Amino acid sequence: MRSGTVFTQGLRQSLGGDPFWTVEAVRQVRYHVVSSNGLFAPGNSTLLTGCPDAPMSPGDRRLVVVDQNVDALYGGEVRAWFTANGIDATVVPLRADESVKQWDAVSRVVDAMNDFGIDRRREPVLAVGGGVLTDIVGFAASLYRRGTPYIRVPTTLIGLVDAGVGVKTGVNYERGKNRLGTYAPATATFLDRSFLRSLSLRHVSNGLAEILKMALIRSEDLFALLESRGADVRADRFQGSTEDLAGAADAIIAESIHLMLEELQPNLWESALERCVDYGHTFSPTLEMHALPELLHGEAVAVDMALTTALATLRGFVAEDQAERVYRVMRRLGLPLWNEVLEDPTLLQEALRDTVRHRDGQQRLPLPIGIGRHRFVNDVTPAELRDATRLLREHALGASALVPEQVGA
């Protein structure tokens, strides 16, 4: 007889009638975000010792999945670093962009892990690339033998400040953005700004959209910093070529990541569905997939933020002069305010319906209040969306902002 047994971790058994059990357990999560420029430079030991939960020593093996574009630029440097440190690295280049962010890419990573004969307890997979690559590898690692550790080395700005610091993985399915995925934190993410030196200005802007998102809903100070220094830091590709630019780049990235982690940590599994980090992500998933490959992820987020700024202006949450500041900063950061997909009003309604489906039947739409604050609404109507679209289009046409300024190569 087991009646009266005391269980730990919240396991309870009924005392009468047909037996049933209720199991309650808490999963402890611990992961590290570590900054170090020049990770693969000779003599840099951060990847060896920087994460206490995943050290590397001479004689160890590692499977390294790298974005093929990153491999073309930095592959020699990466391989030389592993060789110099006595690590037996198998490097697997993988094409990783939004158009191929599908199950087939996950399957290729799983095949590589299987061929490698990975020891899931001692040999975390390394993912070196942008947010698409780290999403793919993270998803594959979360599935292989029900969970294999992995480490992220993001090489794009959007990877550094957004995809690299959360716990979500995923790939697209049909027309659904990240429709397949898991919650699977990397053991560590290593942030190296030096990779950004080879990014096009357009891809720098792509990451700045996620930074601007955090400013608009959480920090007027960060917005002011983007307003005053964002264009210069962008042009410098966050390399810190002068002391002043280095200070501004450090402050922008550190504050953005800190604000993001403040929001994510209490709600990693998204049990609370009112998430201010969803700002810019109500309409953008649908817009991005319909405009693919025309819009990058951050560009779609920017269009969403421009639209919801117009919506907040119509509601009196954002003053007209504040909206002008927002649009002006977006243009300075090389971000679009408009895309022709907005011409189809049914698309925005479809996007809102899809959002309601995965936010448990409510819109839970974050809207800015001024600059740096937000509130959630559940009553946006098709008529309001049409009015906001019309207002944004008038502004965009009048400001010649249908395309981002100074996008660059």
GROMACS .gro file of C-alpha atoms in nm:
model
  409
    1MET     CA    1   0.000   0.000   0.000
    2ARG     CA    2   0.134   0.341  -0.099
    3SER     CA    3  -0.124   0.559   0.075
    4GLY     CA    4   0.043   0.808   0.302
    5THR     CA    5   0.367   0.810   0.103
    6VAL     CA    6   0.523   1.157   0.091
    7PHE     CA    7   0.638   1.254  -0.257
    8THR     CA    8   0.873   1.532  -0.355
    9GLN     CA    9   0.838   1.763  -0.653
   10GLY     CA   10   0.461   1.798  -0.616
   11LEU     CA   11   0.348   1.440  -0.692
   12ARG     CA   12   0.008   1.374  -0.533
   13GLN     CA   13  -0.214   1.065  -0.528
   14SER     CA   14  -0.587   1.059  -0.460
   15LEU     CA   15  -0.692   0.895  -0.132
   16GLY     CA   16  -1.025   0.747  -0.243
   17GLY     CA   17  -1.206   0.619  -0.548
   18ASP     CA   18  -1.024   0.533  -0.868
   19PRO     CA   19  -0.654   0.621  -0.844
   20PHE     CA   20  -0.508   0.916  -1.028
   21TRP     CA   21  -0.191   1.118  -0.986
   22THR     CA   22  -0.104   1.481  -1.039
   23VAL     CA   23   0.258   1.558  -1.118
   24GLU     CA   24   0.406   1.903  -1.063
   25ALA     CA   25   0.772   1.975  -1.129
   26VAL     CA   26   0.983   2.284  -1.182
   27ARG     CA   27   1.245   2.291  -1.455
   28GLN     CA   28   1.551   2.489  -1.361
   29VAL     CA   29   1.693   2.697  -1.643
   30ARG     CA   30   2.042   2.837  -1.651
   31TYR     CA   31   2.218   2.984  -1.951
   32HIS     CA   32   2.491   3.239  -2.007
   33VAL     CA   33   2.530   3.538  -2.236
   34VAL     CA   34   2.898   3.629  -2.267
   35SER     CA   35   3.052   3.922  -2.456
   36SER     CA   36   3.398   3.896  -2.610
   37ASN     CA   37   3.522   4.059  -2.927
   38GLY     CA   38   3.748   3.855  -3.153
   39LEU     CA   39   3.633   3.513  -3.030
   40PHE     CA   40   3.833   3.330  -3.295
   41ALA     CA   41   4.138   3.555  -3.277
   42PRO     CA   42   4.465   3.381  -3.183
   43GLY     CA   43   4.505   3.372  -2.806
   44ASN     CA   44   4.138   3.441  -2.723
   45SER     CA   45   4.036   3.171  -2.475
   46THR     CA   46   3.678   3.285  -2.408
   47LEU     CA   47   3.522   2.990  -2.592
   48LEU     CA   48   3.739   2.756  -2.384
   49THR     CA   49   3.668   2.893  -2.040
   50GLY     CA   50   3.404   3.166  -2.071
   51CYS     CA   51   3.108   2.938  -1.997
   52PRO     CA   52   3.143   2.735  -1.674
   53ASP     CA   53   2.880   2.488  -1.798
   54ALA     CA   54   3.050   2.409  -2.129
   55PRO     CA   55   3.429   2.430  -2.106
   56MET     CA   56   3.654   2.301  -2.383
   57SER     CA   57   3.994   2.137  -2.341
   58PRO     CA   58   4.258   2.008  -2.583
   59GLY     CA   59   4.153   1.670  -2.718
   60ASP     CA   60   3.780   1.752  -2.713
   61ARG     CA   61   3.564   1.718  -3.023
   62ARG     CA   62   3.308   1.968  -3.146
   63LEU     CA   63   3.055   1.973  -3.426
   64VAL     CA   64   3.042   2.328  -3.564
   65VAL     CA   65   2.753   2.424  -3.792
   66VAL     CA   66   2.831   2.751  -3.966
   67ASP     CA   67   2.633   2.970  -4.204
   68GLN     CA   68   2.789   2.919  -4.548
   69ASN     CA   69   2.831   3.295  -4.598
   70VAL     CA   70   3.008   3.325  -4.262
   71ASP     CA   71   3.222   3.026  -4.357
   72ALA     CA   72   3.331   3.198  -4.677
   73LEU     CA   73   3.443   3.504  -4.479
   74TYR     CA   74   3.569   3.356  -4.153
   75GLY     CA   75   3.598   2.981  -4.209
   76GLY     CA   76   3.977   2.981  -4.221
   77GLU     CA   77   3.998   3.184  -3.899
   78VAL     CA   78   3.748   2.954  -3.725
   79ARG     CA   79   3.926   2.634  -3.827
   80ALA     CA   80   4.266   2.774  -3.734
   81TRP     CA   81   4.138   2.865  -3.385
   82PHE     CA   82   4.014   2.512  -3.316
   83THR     CA   83   4.338   2.360  -3.448
   84ALA     CA   84   4.553   2.595  -3.239
   85ASN     CA   85   4.360   2.502  -2.927
   86GLY     CA   86   4.373   2.127  -2.987
   87ILE     CA   87   4.001   2.086  -3.052
   88ASP     CA   88   3.898   1.828  -3.312
   89ALA     CA   89   3.634   2.029  -3.495
   90THR     CA   90   3.409   1.904  -3.772
   91VAL     CA   91   3.282   2.215  -3.954
   92VAL     CA   92   2.956   2.184  -4.148
   93PRO     CA   93   2.862   2.483  -4.368
   94LEU     CA   94   2.487   2.531  -4.409
   95ARG     CA   95   2.285   2.770  -4.619
   96ALA     CA   96   2.068   2.965  -4.374
   97ASP     CA   97   1.832   3.237  -4.489
   98GLU     CA   98   1.460   3.289  -4.447
   99SER     CA   99   1.375   3.126  -4.780
  100VAL     CA  100   1.528   2.794  -4.669
  101LYS     CA  101   1.432   2.811  -4.301
  102GLN     CA  102   1.238   2.487  -4.334
  103TRP     CA  103   1.233   2.135  -4.196
  104ASP     CA  104   1.485   2.016  -4.456
  105ALA     CA  105   1.751   2.238  -4.300
  106VAL     CA  106   1.679   2.089  -3.956
  107SER     CA  107   1.706   1.741  -4.102
  108ARG     CA  108   2.051   1.821  -4.245
  109VAL     CA  109   2.173   1.931  -3.902
  110VAL     CA  110   2.029   1.617  -3.741
  111ASP     CA  111   2.210   1.408  -4.005
  112ALA     CA  112   2.535   1.587  -3.924
  113MET     CA  113   2.489   1.523  -3.551
  114ASN     CA  114   2.416   1.157  -3.616
  115ASP     CA  115   2.713   1.115  -3.851
  116PHE     CA  116   2.937   1.286  -3.597
  117GLY     CA  117   2.829   1.038  -3.329
  118ILE     CA  118   2.775   1.319  -3.085
  119ASP     CA  119   2.799   1.259  -2.711
  120ARG     CA  120   2.499   1.460  -2.599
  121ARG     CA  121   2.629   1.490  -2.243
  122ARG     CA  122   2.971   1.631  -2.319
  123GLU     CA  123   2.978   1.768  -2.675
  124PRO     CA  124   2.749   2.066  -2.730
  125VAL     CA  125   2.693   2.163  -3.091
  126LEU     CA  126   2.824   2.506  -3.189
  127ALA     CA  127   2.607   2.724  -3.415
  128VAL     CA  128   2.798   3.008  -3.581
  129GLY     CA  129   2.579   3.237  -3.790
  130GLY     CA  130   2.281   3.467  -3.789
  131GLY     CA  131   1.946   3.422  -3.622
  132VAL     CA  132   1.816   3.185  -3.890
  133LEU     CA  133   2.115   2.953  -3.847
  134THR     CA  134   2.098   2.954  -3.468
  135ASP     CA  135   1.721   2.888  -3.481
  136ILE     CA  136   1.773   2.588  -3.710
  137VAL     CA  137   2.058   2.438  -3.509
  138GLY     CA  138   1.880   2.502  -3.179
  139PHE     CA  139   1.569   2.327  -3.308
  140ALA     CA  140   1.769   2.027  -3.431
  141ALA     CA  141   1.959   2.005  -3.102
  142SER     CA  142   1.638   2.017  -2.901
  143LEU     CA  143   1.504   1.719  -3.095
  144TYR     CA  144   1.813   1.497  -3.118
  145ARG     CA  145   1.793   1.236  -2.843
  146ARG     CA  146   1.527   1.457  -2.678
  147GLY     CA  147   1.774   1.736  -2.616
  148THR     CA  148   2.139   1.793  -2.695
  149PRO     CA  149   2.321   2.099  -2.559
  150TYR     CA  150   2.418   2.368  -2.805
  151ILE     CA  151   2.610   2.696  -2.803
  152ARG     CA  152   2.533   3.001  -3.014
  153VAL     CA  153   2.782   3.239  -3.171
  154PRO     CA  154   2.560   3.492  -3.351
  155THR     CA  155   2.726   3.681  -3.634
  156THR     CA  156   2.453   3.938  -3.711
  157LEU     CA  157   2.321   4.224  -3.504
  158ILE     CA  158   1.973   4.070  -3.489
  159GLY     CA  159   2.136   3.752  -3.362
  160LEU     CA  160   2.326   3.940  -3.092
  161VAL     CA  161   2.036   4.137  -2.949
  162ASP     CA  162   1.733   3.918  -3.022
  163ALA     CA  163   1.762   3.563  -3.153
  164GLY     CA  164   2.073   3.492  -2.947
  165VAL     CA  165   1.947   3.581  -2.600
  166GLY     CA  166   1.610   3.404  -2.574
  167VAL     CA  167   1.512   3.038  -2.558
  168LYS     CA  168   1.299   2.990  -2.870
  169THR     CA  169   1.398   2.788  -3.174
  170GLY     CA  170   1.200   2.728  -3.488
  171VAL     CA  171   1.156   2.706  -3.862
  172ASN     CA  172   0.884   2.819  -4.099
  173TYR     CA  173   0.606   2.589  -4.214
  174GLU     CA  174   0.384   2.660  -4.513
  175ARG     CA  175   0.320   3.038  -4.486
  176GLY     CA  176   0.362   3.038  -4.109
  177LYS     CA  177   0.657   3.216  -3.952
  178ASN     CA  178   0.839   2.985  -3.706
  179ARG     CA  179   0.533   2.757  -3.703
  180LEU     CA  180   0.748   2.461  -3.593
  181GLY     CA  181   0.976   2.509  -3.294
  182THR     CA  182   1.066   2.447  -2.934
  183TYR     CA  183   1.170   2.628  -2.619
  184ALA     CA  184   1.531   2.519  -2.584
  185PRO     CA  185   1.784   2.754  -2.423
  186ALA     CA  186   2.140   2.735  -2.548
  187THR     CA  187   2.394   2.657  -2.281
  188ALA     CA  188   2.565   2.981  -2.375
  189THR     CA  189   2.558   3.258  -2.630
  190PHE     CA  190   2.888   3.430  -2.708
  191LEU     CA  191   2.851   3.783  -2.841
  192ASP     CA  192   3.123   3.908  -3.073
  193ARG     CA  193   3.067   4.249  -3.232
  194SER     CA  194   3.365   4.208  -3.462
  195PHE     CA  195   3.157   3.988  -3.694
  196LEU     CA  196   2.939   4.289  -3.773
  197ARG     CA  197   3.219   4.458  -3.967
  198SER     CA  198   3.134   4.249  -4.273
  199LEU     CA  199   2.757   4.302  -4.257
  200SER     CA  200   2.583   4.514  -4.515
  201LEU     CA  201   2.429   4.829  -4.373
  202ARG     CA  202   2.091   4.682  -4.454
  203HIS     CA  203   2.154   4.390  -4.219
  204VAL     CA  204   2.282   4.627  -3.950
  205SER     CA  205   1.951   4.810  -3.982
  206ASN     CA  206   1.774   4.476  -3.960
  207GLY     CA  207   1.911   4.429  -3.608
  208LEU     CA  208   1.853   4.790  -3.512
  209ALA     CA  209   1.480   4.731  -3.561
  210GLU     CA  210   1.477   4.492  -3.263
  211ILE     CA  211   1.677   4.741  -3.056
  212LEU     CA  212   1.435   5.020  -3.149
  213LYS     CA  213   1.150   4.791  -3.043
  214MET     CA  214   1.286   4.771  -2.690
  215ALA     CA  215   1.337   5.147  -2.681
  216LEU     CA  216   0.984   5.229  -2.793
  217ILE     CA  217   0.814   5.007  -2.536
  218ARG     CA  218   1.062   5.015  -2.247
  219SER     CA  219   1.316   5.296  -2.250
  220GLU     CA  220   1.299   5.659  -2.356
  221ASP     CA  221   1.669   5.684  -2.267
  222LEU     CA  222   1.759   5.412  -2.518
  223PHE     CA  223   1.542   5.585  -2.778
  224ALA     CA  224   1.725   5.912  -2.715
  225LEU     CA  225   2.057   5.732  -2.761
  226LEU     CA  226   1.940   5.585  -3.091
  227GLU     CA  227   1.812   5.927  -3.192
  228SER     CA  228   2.143   6.098  -3.122
  229ARG     CA  229   2.401   5.828  -3.207
  230GLY     CA  230   2.219   5.548  -3.386
  231ALA     CA  231   2.299   5.660  -3.741
  232ASP     CA  232   2.670   5.705  -3.662
  233VAL     CA  233   2.695   5.369  -3.485
  234ARG     CA  234   2.516   5.206  -3.776
  235ALA     CA  235   2.755   5.360  -4.028
  236ASP     CA  236   3.043   5.230  -3.813
  237ARG     CA  237   2.880   4.886  -3.802
  238PHE     CA  238   2.915   4.886  -3.420
  239GLN     CA  239   3.292   4.848  -3.452
  240GLY     CA  240   3.381   5.134  -3.217
  241SER     CA  241   3.634   5.295  -3.448
  242THR     CA  242   3.657   5.589  -3.207
  243GLU     CA  243   3.626   5.598  -2.830
  244ASP     CA  244   3.298   5.783  -2.855
  245LEU     CA  245   3.149   5.537  -3.104
  246ALA     CA  246   3.270   5.244  -2.897
  247GLY     CA  247   3.095   5.380  -2.591
  248ALA     CA  248   2.773   5.439  -2.783
  249ALA     CA  249   2.783   5.092  -2.944
  250ASP     CA  250   2.847   4.925  -2.608
  251ALA     CA  251   2.565   5.117  -2.442
  252ILE     CA  252   2.312   5.047  -2.718
  253ILE     CA  253   2.377   4.673  -2.728
  254ALA     CA  254   2.409   4.624  -2.352
  255GLU     CA  255   2.094   4.820  -2.269
  256SER     CA  256   1.892   4.647  -2.539
  257ILE     CA  257   1.997   4.301  -2.421
  258HIS     CA  258   1.940   4.391  -2.056
  259LEU     CA  259   1.588   4.515  -2.127
  260MET     CA  260   1.514   4.205  -2.333
  261LEU     CA  261   1.636   3.969  -2.060
  262GLU     CA  262   1.440   4.160  -1.797
  263GLU     CA  263   1.126   4.080  -1.995
  264LEU     CA  264   1.217   3.724  -2.086
  265GLN     CA  265   1.349   3.584  -1.759
  266PRO     CA  266   1.019   3.580  -1.563
  267ASN     CA  267   0.829   3.439  -1.861
  268LEU     CA  268   1.065   3.218  -2.061
  269TRP     CA  269   0.795   2.966  -2.153
  270GLU     CA  270   0.544   3.241  -2.239
  271SER     CA  271   0.284   3.125  -1.990
  272ALA     CA  272   0.188   3.493  -1.959
  273LEU     CA  273   0.066   3.598  -2.303
  274GLU     CA  274   0.083   3.975  -2.253
  275ARG     CA  275   0.444   4.022  -2.360
  276CYS     CA  276   0.566   4.368  -2.446
  277VAL     CA  277   0.849   4.210  -2.649
  278ASP     CA  278   0.575   4.112  -2.894
  279TYR     CA  279   0.566   4.476  -2.999
  280GLY     CA  280   0.625   4.487  -3.373
  281HIS     CA  281   0.540   4.117  -3.397
  282THR     CA  282   0.162   4.123  -3.430
  283PHE     CA  283   0.139   4.188  -3.803
  284SER     CA  284   0.501   4.141  -3.909
  285PRO     CA  285   0.508   3.757  -3.923
  286THR     CA  286   0.231   3.756  -4.185
  287LEU     CA  287   0.370   4.059  -4.369
  288GLU     CA  288   0.718   3.909  -4.377
  289MET     CA  289   0.607   3.572  -4.514
  290HIS     CA  290   0.388   3.731  -4.783
  291ALA     CA  291   0.664   3.972  -4.888
  292LEU     CA  292   0.941   3.709  -4.875
  293PRO     CA  293   1.217   3.756  -4.981
  294GLU     CA  294   1.166   4.131  -5.017
  295LEU     CA  295   1.149   4.208  -4.644
  296LEU     CA  296   1.405   4.101  -4.387
  297HIS     CA  297   1.269   4.012  -4.044
  298GLY     CA  298   1.369   4.342  -3.883
  299GLU     CA  299   1.229   4.537  -4.177
  300ALA     CA  300   0.892   4.365  -4.134
  301VAL     CA  301   0.906   4.447  -3.762
  302ALA     CA  302   0.978   4.810  -3.851
  303VAL     CA  303   0.674   4.828  -4.080
  304ASP     CA  304   0.464   4.676  -3.800
  305MET     CA  305   0.598   4.935  -3.552
  306ALA     CA  306   0.528   5.219  -3.794
  307LEU     CA  307   0.172   5.093  -3.842
  308THR     CA  308   0.105   5.049  -3.470
  309THR     CA  309   0.258   5.390  -3.400
  310ALA     CA  310  -0.001   5.533  -3.641
  311LEU     CA  311  -0.270   5.331  -3.464
  312ALA     CA  312  -0.153   5.461  -3.125
  313THR     CA  313  -0.154   5.816  -3.264
  314LEU     CA  314  -0.516   5.779  -3.376
  315ARG     CA  315  -0.605   5.661  -3.025
  316GLY     CA  316  -0.422   5.952  -2.861
  317PHE     CA  317  -0.162   5.730  -2.696
  318VAL     CA  318   0.120   5.887  -2.898
  319ALA     CA  319   0.133   6.259  -2.977
  320GLU     CA  320   0.188   6.362  -3.337
  321ASP     CA  321   0.527   6.515  -3.260
  322GLN     CA  322   0.631   6.191  -3.087
  323ALA     CA  323   0.522   5.989  -3.390
  324GLU     CA  324   0.729   6.219  -3.611
  325ARG     CA  325   1.034   6.151  -3.391
  326VAL     CA  326   0.976   5.776  -3.421
  327TYR     CA  327   0.946   5.787  -3.799
  328ARG     CA  328   1.248   6.015  -3.828
  329VAL     CA  329   1.464   5.778  -3.622
  330MET     CA  330   1.345   5.480  -3.824
  331ARG     CA  331   1.454   5.650  -4.144
  332ARG     CA  332   1.790   5.747  -3.993
  333LEU     CA  333   1.845   5.384  -3.898
  334GLY     CA  334   1.776   5.273  -4.255
  335LEU     CA  335   1.441   5.111  -4.176
  336PRO     CA  336   1.129   5.114  -4.396
  337LEU     CA  337   0.803   5.264  -4.280
  338TRP     CA  338   0.598   5.110  -4.557
  339ASN     CA  339   0.568   4.809  -4.782
  340GLU     CA  340   0.316   4.753  -5.058
  341VAL     CA  341   0.177   4.445  -4.881
  342LEU     CA  342  -0.004   4.695  -4.658
  343GLU     CA  343  -0.218   4.787  -4.957
  344ASP     CA  344  -0.416   4.467  -4.900
  345PRO     CA  345  -0.640   4.533  -4.597
  346THR     CA  346  -0.742   4.168  -4.575
  347LEU     CA  347  -0.381   4.074  -4.501
  348LEU     CA  348  -0.374   4.277  -4.180
  349GLN     CA  349  -0.703   4.125  -4.071
  350GLU     CA  350  -0.563   3.778  -4.144
  351ALA     CA  351  -0.255   3.862  -3.938
  352LEU     CA  352  -0.465   3.980  -3.646
  353ARG     CA  353  -0.680   3.664  -3.659
  354ASP     CA  354  -0.367   3.450  -3.652
  355THR     CA  355  -0.234   3.648  -3.357
  356VAL     CA  356  -0.559   3.599  -3.167
  357ARG     CA  357  -0.535   3.224  -3.225
  358HIS     CA  358  -0.196   3.193  -3.059
  359ARG     CA  359  -0.265   3.449  -2.785
  360ASP     CA  360  -0.548   3.242  -2.639
  361GLY     CA  361  -0.837   3.415  -2.806
  362GLN     CA  362  -0.740   3.777  -2.738
  363GLN     CA  363  -0.541   4.033  -2.932
  364ARG     CA  364  -0.309   4.127  -2.642
  365LEU     CA  365  -0.163   4.384  -2.879
  366PRO     CA  366   0.106   4.604  -2.723
  367LEU     CA  367   0.078   4.968  -2.827
  368PRO     CA  368   0.321   5.246  -2.734
  369ILE     CA  369   0.224   5.517  -2.489
  370GLY     CA  370   0.443   5.808  -2.582
  371ILE     CA  371   0.799   5.683  -2.615
  372GLY     CA  372   0.927   5.421  -2.372
  373ARG     CA  373   0.599   5.292  -2.229
  374HIS     CA  374   0.323   5.062  -2.349
  375ARG     CA  375  -0.020   4.917  -2.283
  376PHE     CA  376  -0.211   4.615  -2.415
  377VAL     CA  377  -0.537   4.642  -2.609
  378ASN     CA  378  -0.789   4.384  -2.724
  379ASP     CA  379  -1.029   4.593  -2.929
  380VAL     CA  380  -0.854   4.689  -3.254
  381THR     CA  381  -1.107   4.686  -3.538
  382PRO     CA  382  -1.069   4.645  -3.916
  383ALA     CA  383  -1.181   5.006  -3.955
  384GLU     CA  384  -0.903   5.126  -3.723
  385LEU     CA  385  -0.648   4.925  -3.919
  386ARG     CA  386  -0.766   5.086  -4.242
  387ASP     CA  387  -0.744   5.433  -4.086
  388ALA     CA  388  -0.396   5.363  -3.944
  389THR     CA  389  -0.279   5.227  -4.279
  390ARG     CA  390  -0.411   5.537  -4.457
  391LEU     CA  391  -0.240   5.768  -4.205
  392LEU     CA  392   0.090   5.583  -4.236
  393ARG     CA  393   0.073   5.579  -4.614
  394GLU     CA  394   0.015   5.955  -4.626
  395HIS     CA  395   0.310   6.013  -4.397
  396ALA     CA  396   0.534   5.770  -4.586
  397LEU     CA  397   0.453   5.921  -4.925
  398GLY     CA  398   0.487   6.273  -4.795
  399ALA     CA  399   0.822   6.196  -4.636
  400SER     CA  400   0.947   5.992  -4.934
  401ALA     CA  401   0.997   5.705  -4.690
  402LEU     CA  402   0.862   5.414  -4.884
  403VAL     CA  403   1.215   5.271  -4.878
  404PRO     CA  404   1.477   5.306  -4.608
  405GLU     CA  405   1.736   5.579  -4.640
  406GLN     CA  406   2.101   5.494  -4.695
  407VAL     CA  407   2.045   5.120  -4.692
  408GLY     CA  408   2.390   5.060  -4.834
  409ALA     CA  409   2.544   4.750  -4.985
   0.00000   0.00000   0.00000
